[in-house]
Short mmCIF file of C-alpha atoms and ligand atoms in Angstrom, two decimals:
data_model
loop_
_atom_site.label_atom_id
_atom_site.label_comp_id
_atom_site.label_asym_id
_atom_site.label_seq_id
_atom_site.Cartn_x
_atom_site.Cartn_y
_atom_site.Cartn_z
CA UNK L 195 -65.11 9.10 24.10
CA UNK L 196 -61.44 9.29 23.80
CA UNK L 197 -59.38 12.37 24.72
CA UNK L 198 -58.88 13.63 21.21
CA UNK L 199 -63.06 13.60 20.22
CA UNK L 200 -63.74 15.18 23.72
CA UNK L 201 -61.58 17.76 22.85
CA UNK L 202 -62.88 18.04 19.32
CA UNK L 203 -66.81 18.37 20.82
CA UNK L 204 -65.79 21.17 22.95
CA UNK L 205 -64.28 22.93 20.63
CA UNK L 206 -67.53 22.25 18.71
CA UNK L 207 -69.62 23.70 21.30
CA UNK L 208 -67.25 26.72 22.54
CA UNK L 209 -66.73 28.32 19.41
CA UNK L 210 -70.58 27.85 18.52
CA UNK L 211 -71.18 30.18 21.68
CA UNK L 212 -69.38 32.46 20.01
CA UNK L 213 -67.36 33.77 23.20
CA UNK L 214 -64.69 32.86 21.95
CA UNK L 215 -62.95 35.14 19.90
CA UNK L 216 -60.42 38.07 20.07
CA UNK L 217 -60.61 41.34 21.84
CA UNK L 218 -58.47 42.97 18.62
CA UNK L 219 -60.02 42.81 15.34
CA UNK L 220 -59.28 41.01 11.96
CA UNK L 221 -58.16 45.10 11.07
CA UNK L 222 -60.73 45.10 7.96
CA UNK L 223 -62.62 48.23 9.71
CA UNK L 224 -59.73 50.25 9.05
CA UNK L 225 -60.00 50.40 5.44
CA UNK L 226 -63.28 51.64 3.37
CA UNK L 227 -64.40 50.69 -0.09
CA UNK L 228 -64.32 53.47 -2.59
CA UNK L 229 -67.58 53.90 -4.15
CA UNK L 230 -68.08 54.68 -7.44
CA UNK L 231 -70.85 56.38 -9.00
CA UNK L 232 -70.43 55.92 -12.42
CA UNK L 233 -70.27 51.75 -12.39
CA UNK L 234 -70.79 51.36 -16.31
CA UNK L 235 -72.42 47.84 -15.66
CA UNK L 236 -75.16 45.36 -15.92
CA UNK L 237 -75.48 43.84 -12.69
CA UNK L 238 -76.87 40.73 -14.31
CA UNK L 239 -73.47 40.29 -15.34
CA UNK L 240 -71.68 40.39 -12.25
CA UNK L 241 -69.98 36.38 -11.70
CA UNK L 242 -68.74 35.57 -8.23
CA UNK L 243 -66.83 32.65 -10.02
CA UNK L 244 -63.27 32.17 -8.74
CA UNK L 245 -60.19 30.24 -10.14
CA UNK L 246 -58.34 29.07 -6.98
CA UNK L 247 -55.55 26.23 -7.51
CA UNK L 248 -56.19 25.66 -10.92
CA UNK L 249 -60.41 25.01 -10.00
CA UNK L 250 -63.12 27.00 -10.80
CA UNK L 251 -65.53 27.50 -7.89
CA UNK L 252 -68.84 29.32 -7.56
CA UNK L 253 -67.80 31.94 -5.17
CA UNK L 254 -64.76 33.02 -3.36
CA UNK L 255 -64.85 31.78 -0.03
CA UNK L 256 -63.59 28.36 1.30
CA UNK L 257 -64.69 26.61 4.04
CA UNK L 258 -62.44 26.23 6.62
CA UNK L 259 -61.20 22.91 8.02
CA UNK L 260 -63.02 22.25 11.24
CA UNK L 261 -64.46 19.20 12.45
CA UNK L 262 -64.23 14.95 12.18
CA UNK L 263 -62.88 12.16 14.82
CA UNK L 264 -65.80 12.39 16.64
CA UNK L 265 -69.10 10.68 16.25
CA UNK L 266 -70.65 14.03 16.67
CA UNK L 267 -68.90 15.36 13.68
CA UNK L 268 -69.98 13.54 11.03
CA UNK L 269 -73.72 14.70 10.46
CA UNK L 270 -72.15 18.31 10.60
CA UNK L 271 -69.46 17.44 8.26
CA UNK L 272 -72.39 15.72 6.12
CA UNK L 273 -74.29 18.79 5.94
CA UNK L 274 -71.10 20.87 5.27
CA UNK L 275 -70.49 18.30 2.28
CA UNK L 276 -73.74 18.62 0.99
CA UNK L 277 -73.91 22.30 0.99
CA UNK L 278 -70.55 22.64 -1.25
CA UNK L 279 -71.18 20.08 -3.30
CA UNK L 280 -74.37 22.48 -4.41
CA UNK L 281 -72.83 25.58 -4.24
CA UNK L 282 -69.36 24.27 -5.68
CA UNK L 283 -67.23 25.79 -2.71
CA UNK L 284 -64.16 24.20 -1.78
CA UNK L 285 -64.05 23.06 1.94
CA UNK L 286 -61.31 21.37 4.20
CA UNK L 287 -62.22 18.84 6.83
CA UNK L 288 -60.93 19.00 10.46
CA UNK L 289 -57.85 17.24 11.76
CA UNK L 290 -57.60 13.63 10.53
CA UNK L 291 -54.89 12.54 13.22
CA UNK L 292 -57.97 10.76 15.38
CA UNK L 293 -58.43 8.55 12.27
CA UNK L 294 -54.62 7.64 12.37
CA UNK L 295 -55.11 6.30 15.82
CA UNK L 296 -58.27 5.12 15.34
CA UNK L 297 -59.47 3.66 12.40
CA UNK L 298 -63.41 3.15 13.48
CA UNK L 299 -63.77 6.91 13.14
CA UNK L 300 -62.77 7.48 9.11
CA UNK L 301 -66.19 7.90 8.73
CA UNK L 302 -66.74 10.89 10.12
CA UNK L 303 -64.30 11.87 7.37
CA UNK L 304 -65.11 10.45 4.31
CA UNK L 305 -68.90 11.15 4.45
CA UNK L 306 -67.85 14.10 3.53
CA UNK L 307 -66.78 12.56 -0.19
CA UNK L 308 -70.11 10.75 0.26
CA UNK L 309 -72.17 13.90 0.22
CA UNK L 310 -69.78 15.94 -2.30
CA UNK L 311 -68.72 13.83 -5.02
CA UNK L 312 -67.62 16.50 -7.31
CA UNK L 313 -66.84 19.00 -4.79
CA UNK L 314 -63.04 19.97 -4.05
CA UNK L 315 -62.53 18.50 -0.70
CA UNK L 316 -58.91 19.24 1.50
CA UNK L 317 -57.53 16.85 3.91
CA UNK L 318 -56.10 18.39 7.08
CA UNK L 319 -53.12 17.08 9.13
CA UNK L 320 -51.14 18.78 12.25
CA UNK L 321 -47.64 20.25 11.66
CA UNK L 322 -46.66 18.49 14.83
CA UNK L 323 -47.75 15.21 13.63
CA UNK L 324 -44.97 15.47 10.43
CA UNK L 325 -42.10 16.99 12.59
CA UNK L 326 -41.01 13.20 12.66
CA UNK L 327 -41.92 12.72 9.50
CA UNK L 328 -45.40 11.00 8.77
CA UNK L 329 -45.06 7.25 6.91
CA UNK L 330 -46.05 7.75 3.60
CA UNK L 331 -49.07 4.95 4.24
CA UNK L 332 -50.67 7.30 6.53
CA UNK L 333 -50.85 10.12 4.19
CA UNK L 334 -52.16 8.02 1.80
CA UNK L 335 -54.87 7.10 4.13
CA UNK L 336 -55.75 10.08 5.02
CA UNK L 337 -55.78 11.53 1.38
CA UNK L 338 -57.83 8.67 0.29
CA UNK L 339 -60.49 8.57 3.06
CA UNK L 340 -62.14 11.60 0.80
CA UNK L 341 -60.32 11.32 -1.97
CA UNK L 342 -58.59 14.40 -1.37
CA UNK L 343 -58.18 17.40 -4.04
CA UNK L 344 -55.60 18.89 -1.44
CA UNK L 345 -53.64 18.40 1.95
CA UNK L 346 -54.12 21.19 4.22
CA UNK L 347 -51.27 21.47 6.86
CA UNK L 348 -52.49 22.95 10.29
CA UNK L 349 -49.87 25.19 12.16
CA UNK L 350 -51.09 25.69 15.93
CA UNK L 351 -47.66 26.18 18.10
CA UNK L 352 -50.25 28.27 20.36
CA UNK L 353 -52.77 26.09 20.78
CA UNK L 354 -50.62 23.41 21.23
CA UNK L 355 -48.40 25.10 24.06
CA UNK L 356 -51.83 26.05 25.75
CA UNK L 357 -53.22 22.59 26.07
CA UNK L 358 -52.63 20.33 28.57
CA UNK L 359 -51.05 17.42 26.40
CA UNK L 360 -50.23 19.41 23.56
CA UNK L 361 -47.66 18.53 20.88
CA UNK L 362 -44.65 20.75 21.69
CA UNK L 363 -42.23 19.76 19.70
CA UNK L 364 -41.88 22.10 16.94
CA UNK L 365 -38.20 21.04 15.59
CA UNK L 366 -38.87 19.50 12.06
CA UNK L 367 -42.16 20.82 10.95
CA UNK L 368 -40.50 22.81 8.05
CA UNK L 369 -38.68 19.35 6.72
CA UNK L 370 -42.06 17.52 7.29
CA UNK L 371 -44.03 19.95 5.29
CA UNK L 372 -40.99 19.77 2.67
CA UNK L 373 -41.06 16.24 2.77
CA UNK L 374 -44.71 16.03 1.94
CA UNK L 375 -45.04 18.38 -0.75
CA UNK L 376 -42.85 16.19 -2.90
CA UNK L 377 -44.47 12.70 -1.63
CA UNK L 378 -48.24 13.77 -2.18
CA UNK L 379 -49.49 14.65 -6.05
CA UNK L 380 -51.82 16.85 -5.13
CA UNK L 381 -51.36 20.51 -3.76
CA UNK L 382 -50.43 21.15 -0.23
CA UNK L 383 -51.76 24.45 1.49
CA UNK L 384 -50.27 25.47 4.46
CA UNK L 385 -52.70 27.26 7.42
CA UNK L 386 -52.30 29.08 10.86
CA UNK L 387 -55.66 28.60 12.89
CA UNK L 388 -55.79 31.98 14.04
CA UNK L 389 -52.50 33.35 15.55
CA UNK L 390 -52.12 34.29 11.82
CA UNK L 391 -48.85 33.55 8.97
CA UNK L 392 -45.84 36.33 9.34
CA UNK L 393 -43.85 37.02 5.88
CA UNK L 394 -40.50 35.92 7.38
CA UNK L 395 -43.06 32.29 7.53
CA UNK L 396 -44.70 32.85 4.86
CA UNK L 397 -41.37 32.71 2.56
CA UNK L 398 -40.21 29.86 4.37
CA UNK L 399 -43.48 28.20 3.58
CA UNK L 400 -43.12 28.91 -0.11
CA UNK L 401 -39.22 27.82 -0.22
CA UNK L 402 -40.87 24.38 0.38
CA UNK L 403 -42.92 24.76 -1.98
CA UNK L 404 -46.72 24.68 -0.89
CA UNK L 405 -49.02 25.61 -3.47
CA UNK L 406 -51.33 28.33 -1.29
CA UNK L 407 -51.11 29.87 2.25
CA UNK L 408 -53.49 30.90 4.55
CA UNK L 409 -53.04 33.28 6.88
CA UNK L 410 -55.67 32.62 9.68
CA UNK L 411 -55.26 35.77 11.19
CA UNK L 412 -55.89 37.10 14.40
CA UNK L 413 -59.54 38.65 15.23
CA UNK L 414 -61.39 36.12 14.78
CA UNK L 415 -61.65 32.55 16.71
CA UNK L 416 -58.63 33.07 19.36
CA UNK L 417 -57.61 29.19 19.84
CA UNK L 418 -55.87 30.71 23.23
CA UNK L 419 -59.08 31.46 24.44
CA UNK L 420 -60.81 28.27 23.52
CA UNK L 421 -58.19 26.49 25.35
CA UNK L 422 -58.06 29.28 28.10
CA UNK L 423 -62.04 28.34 28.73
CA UNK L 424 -61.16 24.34 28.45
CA UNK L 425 -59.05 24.38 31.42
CA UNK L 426 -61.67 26.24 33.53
CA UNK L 427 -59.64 29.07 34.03
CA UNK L 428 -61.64 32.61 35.51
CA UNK L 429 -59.40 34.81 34.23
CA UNK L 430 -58.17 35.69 30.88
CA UNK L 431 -54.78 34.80 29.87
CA UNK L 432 -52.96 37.16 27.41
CA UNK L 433 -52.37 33.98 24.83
CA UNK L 434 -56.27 35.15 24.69
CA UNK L 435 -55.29 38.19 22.40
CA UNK L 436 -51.87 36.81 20.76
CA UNK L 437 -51.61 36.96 17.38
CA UNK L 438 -51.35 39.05 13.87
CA UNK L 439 -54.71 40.68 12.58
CA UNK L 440 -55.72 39.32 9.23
CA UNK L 441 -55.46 42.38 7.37
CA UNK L 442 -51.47 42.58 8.96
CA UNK L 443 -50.75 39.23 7.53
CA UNK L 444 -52.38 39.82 4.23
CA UNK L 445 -50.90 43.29 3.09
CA UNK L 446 -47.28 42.10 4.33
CA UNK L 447 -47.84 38.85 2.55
CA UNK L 448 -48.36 39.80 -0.57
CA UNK L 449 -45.29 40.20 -2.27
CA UNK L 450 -43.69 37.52 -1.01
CA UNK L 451 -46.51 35.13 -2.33
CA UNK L 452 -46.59 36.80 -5.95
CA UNK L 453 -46.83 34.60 -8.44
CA UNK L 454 -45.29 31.60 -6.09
CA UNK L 455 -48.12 30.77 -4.28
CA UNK L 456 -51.56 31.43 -3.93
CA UNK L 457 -53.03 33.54 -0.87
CA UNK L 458 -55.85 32.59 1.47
CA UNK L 459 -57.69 34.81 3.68
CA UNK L 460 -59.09 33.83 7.29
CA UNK L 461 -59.26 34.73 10.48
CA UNK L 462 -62.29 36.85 11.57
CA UNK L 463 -63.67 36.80 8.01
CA UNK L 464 -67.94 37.93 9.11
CA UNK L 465 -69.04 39.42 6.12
CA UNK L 466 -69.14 39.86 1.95
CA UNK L 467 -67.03 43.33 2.99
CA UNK L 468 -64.63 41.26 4.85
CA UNK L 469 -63.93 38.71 1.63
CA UNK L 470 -64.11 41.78 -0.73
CA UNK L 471 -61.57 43.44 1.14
CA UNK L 472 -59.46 40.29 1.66
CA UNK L 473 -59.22 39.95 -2.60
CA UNK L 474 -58.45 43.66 -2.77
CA UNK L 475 -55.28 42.92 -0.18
CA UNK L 476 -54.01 40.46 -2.46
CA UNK L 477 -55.65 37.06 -1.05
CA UNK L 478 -57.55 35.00 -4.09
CA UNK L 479 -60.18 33.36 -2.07
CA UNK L 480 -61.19 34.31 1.94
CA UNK L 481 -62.01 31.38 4.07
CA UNK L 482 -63.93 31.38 7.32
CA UNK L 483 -64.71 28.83 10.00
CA UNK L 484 -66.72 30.49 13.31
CA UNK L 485 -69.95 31.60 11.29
CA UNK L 486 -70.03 28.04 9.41
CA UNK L 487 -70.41 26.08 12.43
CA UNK L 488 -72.58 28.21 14.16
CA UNK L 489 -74.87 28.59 11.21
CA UNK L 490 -74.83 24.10 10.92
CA UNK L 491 -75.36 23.93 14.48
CA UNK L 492 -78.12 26.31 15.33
CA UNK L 493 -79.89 25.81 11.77
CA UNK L 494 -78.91 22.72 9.50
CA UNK L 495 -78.51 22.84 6.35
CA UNK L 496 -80.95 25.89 6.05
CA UNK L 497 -78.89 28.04 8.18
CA UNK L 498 -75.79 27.94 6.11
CA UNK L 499 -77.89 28.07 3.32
CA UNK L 500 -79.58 31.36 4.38
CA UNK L 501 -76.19 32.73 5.79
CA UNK L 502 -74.09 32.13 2.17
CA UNK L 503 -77.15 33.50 0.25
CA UNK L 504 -77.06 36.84 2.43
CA UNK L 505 -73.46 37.03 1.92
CA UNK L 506 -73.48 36.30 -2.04
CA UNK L 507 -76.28 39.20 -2.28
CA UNK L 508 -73.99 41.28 -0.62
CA UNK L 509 -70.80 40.47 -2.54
CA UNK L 510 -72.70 40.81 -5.89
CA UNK L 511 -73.80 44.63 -4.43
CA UNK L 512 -70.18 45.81 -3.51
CA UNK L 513 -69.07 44.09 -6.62
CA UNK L 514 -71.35 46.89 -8.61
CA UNK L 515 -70.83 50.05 -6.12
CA UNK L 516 -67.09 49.69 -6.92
CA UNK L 517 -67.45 49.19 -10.77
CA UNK L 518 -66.01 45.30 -10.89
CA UNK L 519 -67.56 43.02 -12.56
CA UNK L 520 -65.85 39.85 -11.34
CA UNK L 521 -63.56 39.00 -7.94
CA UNK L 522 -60.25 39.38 -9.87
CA UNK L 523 -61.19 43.01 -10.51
CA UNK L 524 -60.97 43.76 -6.40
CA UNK L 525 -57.29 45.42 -5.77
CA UNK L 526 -56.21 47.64 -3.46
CA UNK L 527 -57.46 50.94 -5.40
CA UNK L 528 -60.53 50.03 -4.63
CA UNK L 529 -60.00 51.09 -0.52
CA UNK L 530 -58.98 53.88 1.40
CA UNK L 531 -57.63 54.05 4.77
CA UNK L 532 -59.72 55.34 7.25
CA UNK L 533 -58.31 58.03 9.42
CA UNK L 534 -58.97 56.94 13.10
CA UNK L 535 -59.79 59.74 15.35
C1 FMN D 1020 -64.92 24.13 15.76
C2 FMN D 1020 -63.63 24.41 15.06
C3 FMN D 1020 -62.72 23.38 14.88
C4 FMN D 1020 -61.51 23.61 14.20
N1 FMN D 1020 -60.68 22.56 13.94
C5 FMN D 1020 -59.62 22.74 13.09
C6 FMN D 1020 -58.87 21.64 12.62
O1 FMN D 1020 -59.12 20.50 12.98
N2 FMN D 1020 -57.86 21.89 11.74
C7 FMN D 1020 -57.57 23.17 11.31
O2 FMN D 1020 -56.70 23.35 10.46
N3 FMN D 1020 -58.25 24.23 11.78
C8 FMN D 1020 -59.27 24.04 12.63
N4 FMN D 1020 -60.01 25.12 13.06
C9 FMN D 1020 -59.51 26.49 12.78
C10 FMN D 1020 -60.20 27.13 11.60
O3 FMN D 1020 -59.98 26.40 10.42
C11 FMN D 1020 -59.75 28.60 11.41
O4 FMN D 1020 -58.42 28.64 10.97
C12 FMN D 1020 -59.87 29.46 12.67
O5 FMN D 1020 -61.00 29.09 13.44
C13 FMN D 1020 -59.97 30.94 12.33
O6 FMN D 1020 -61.09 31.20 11.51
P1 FMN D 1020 -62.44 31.90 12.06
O7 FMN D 1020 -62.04 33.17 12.73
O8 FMN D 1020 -63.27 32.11 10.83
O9 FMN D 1020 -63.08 30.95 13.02
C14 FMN D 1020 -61.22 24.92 13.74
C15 FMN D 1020 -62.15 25.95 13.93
C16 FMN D 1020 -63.36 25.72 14.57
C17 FMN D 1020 -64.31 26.86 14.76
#
C-alpha cells in the first residue's frame, strides 16, 4: 500500500477507537433548549425535510467527507452510499488526491455513485493541492468519478504541518479556491476538518464566492491528535487541543454568511441536540464524521441505520418540546445560556 492509503487506513482505524478527539468541547453544553409547554402541534406533522443548496433532503445532517484511495475504503464508502441514497442525505467522499496519482483506485470513489444514484454526492479535494492551481482535467476527473452534485474543498494547515510529509505550502489556496469556483458548474463548499472556520476566513471564503461553509469546529475529531498518535508519540502535544469550538465558529459566523452563503455545522456534532442547536446558531444543515465511521465499522449498514433512526426520533421530540414544526423554525430564541457555576 502506498503512503497516502496507509495513511488513509489509520486514520480509519484511529478515529474508530474513538481516542481521538479533543479535551475542549464542541461548546453546545453551554446553551439549553427552552421548553415549551404549550406546543400547539400534531406531532404527526413534524418534517425533518431540509432545503440545503437549492436540494431538498430528508433530514438535516450531512455526511461528512471521510474516506476513498484505499482498497479498504470502498465497501465503507459503499455502505455509506447506500444508506443516503435511502435516506436522501447528502454525503461527501474523502480526499480524491490518491485517485490523481493513481488512477487504479477511482473505484473506491465512484462506487459511491454506484450505490446512490439519486443521492447528492460531494467531491473532496485538498486546499494544498490547488495552491498551484489544479489543471482543469483533473477537476473534471475528479467531479466525474461520482458525478459530483458539489466540490468540497478541505482546509487542514494543522494537519498538514503535523505530518511528516505534509503539504506546507499554504501561499495560493485563496486564488485556487477562487479559481475553481468559476471553472466548476456546480457549487463549491469550503470545510475546516476540525481546527474550525474564523469570520475574518469565513468572509474571505465568501469574497470568492463558495456557495456554503463549514465550520468543522473544534471538540470533536482533533486531526492534531490523530497525527500526534501516528508518529508514536507518548505524550500529548498541544496541536492536540488547537482549535475554535463549533458553537464559537457558528455564532461569530453568522452574519457574515447571511444571505451569501450557506452555513454548515461540524465538528463534535454527537447528538439530535447537537444538530438542533447547530440550526438555532444559524447553520442550515449539521454534518458529522466520527460517529458515521464508527457506526459502518463496528455494525454495517445496520449500525448507521440504528444510529440515524435514534437520532431522527430524537430530533422529531425536541422539534415538538420547543413548538417547531419544521428545522427552519430552530433560531436562537429557542436557547438559553447556561450559567456555569
Ligand atoms: C476517518 C476520517 C477521515 C477523514 N478524511 C477526510 C478527508 O479526506 N477530507 C475531508 O475533508 N475531511 C476528512 N475528515 C474530516 C471530517 O470530514 C470532519 O471534518 C472532522 O472529522 C470533524 O468532524 P467530527 O468531529 O464529526 O469527526 C475525515 C474524518 C474521519 C473521521
Amino acid at each position: 500500500m502506498d503512503e497516502i492509503g496507509k495513511r488513509k487506513k489509520d486514520h480509519l482505524e484511529i478515529t474508530r477507537a474513538g481516542n481521538a478527539g479533543y479535551e475542549k468541547t464542541a461548546g453546545f453544553e453551554r446553551y439549553d433548549f427552552i421548553h415549551d409547554a404549550l406546543p400547539e402541534m400534531d406531532p404527526e406533522e413534524i418534517t425533518c425535510e431540509t432545503r440545503f443548496l437549492n436540494r431538498w433532503f430528508g433530514f438535516p445532517l450531512f455526511i461528512s467527507s471521510m474516506t476513498g484511495g484505499h482498497h479498504d475504503a470502498l465497501p465503507v464508502n459503499a455502505v455509506i452510499a447506500a444508506f443516503c441514497e435511502k435516506y436522501n442525505l447528502p454525503f461527501g467522499v474523502g480526499s480524491q488526491r490518491a485517485m490523481l496519482e493513481d488512477p487504479s483506485l477511482a473505484a473506491t470513489f465512484s462506487v459511491v455513485r454506484d450505490e446512490a444514484p439519486s443521492a447528492f454526492i460531494a467531491s473532496n479535494i485538498g486546499g494544498a493541492q490547488l495552491a498551484g492551481g489544479l489543471e482543469k482535467e483533473k477537476i473534471a476527473l475528479l467531479v466525474d468519478s461520482v458525478r459530483a452534485d458539489a466540490v468540497i474543498v478541505h482546509l487542514n494547515p494543522l494537519q498538514e504541518l503535523r505530518q511528516t510529509k505534509g503539504d506546507r505550502n499554504f501561499s495560493g489556496i485563496r486564488e485556487g479556491i477562487r479559481t475553481l469556483v468559476s471553472d466548476v458548474e456546480i457549487p463549491v463548499i469550503v470545510k475546516e476538518t476540525g481546527a474550525g472556520l474564523s469570520p475574518t476566513v469565513i468572509e474571505q471564503l465568501v469574497d470568492c464566492g463558495v456557495a456554503a461553509v463549514d465550520v468543522a469546529g473544534a471538540g470533536g475529531t482533533s486531526w492534531g491528535r490523530v497525527e500526534n498518535i501516528r508518529s508514536g508519540a507518548t505524550e500529548a502535544h498541544f496541536t492536540d487541543n488547537w482549535g475554535i469550538p463549533t458553537v464559537d465558529c457558528l455564532l461569530s459566523s453568522k452574519e457574515h454568511v447571511e444571505d451569501k452563503c450557506e452555513l454548515i455545522a461540524s465538528g463534535g456534532i454527537r447528538s439530535s441536540q447537537d444538530i438542533a442547536k447547530s440550526l438555532c446558531m444559524g447553520a442550515v444543515i449539521a454534518a458529522t464524521a466520527q460517529p458515521i465511521i464508527k457506526a459502518v465499522l463496528d455494525n454495517g449498514y445496520d449500525g448507521l441505520e440504528a444510529l440515524y433512526k435514534q437520532w431522527e426520533d430524537d430530533f422529531r421530540l425536541i422539534l415538538c418540546l420547543l413548538g417547531c414544526d419544521r428545522p427552519t423554525d430552530l433560531d436562537m430564541i429557542h436557547l438559553r445560556r447556561v450559567t456555569m457555576r
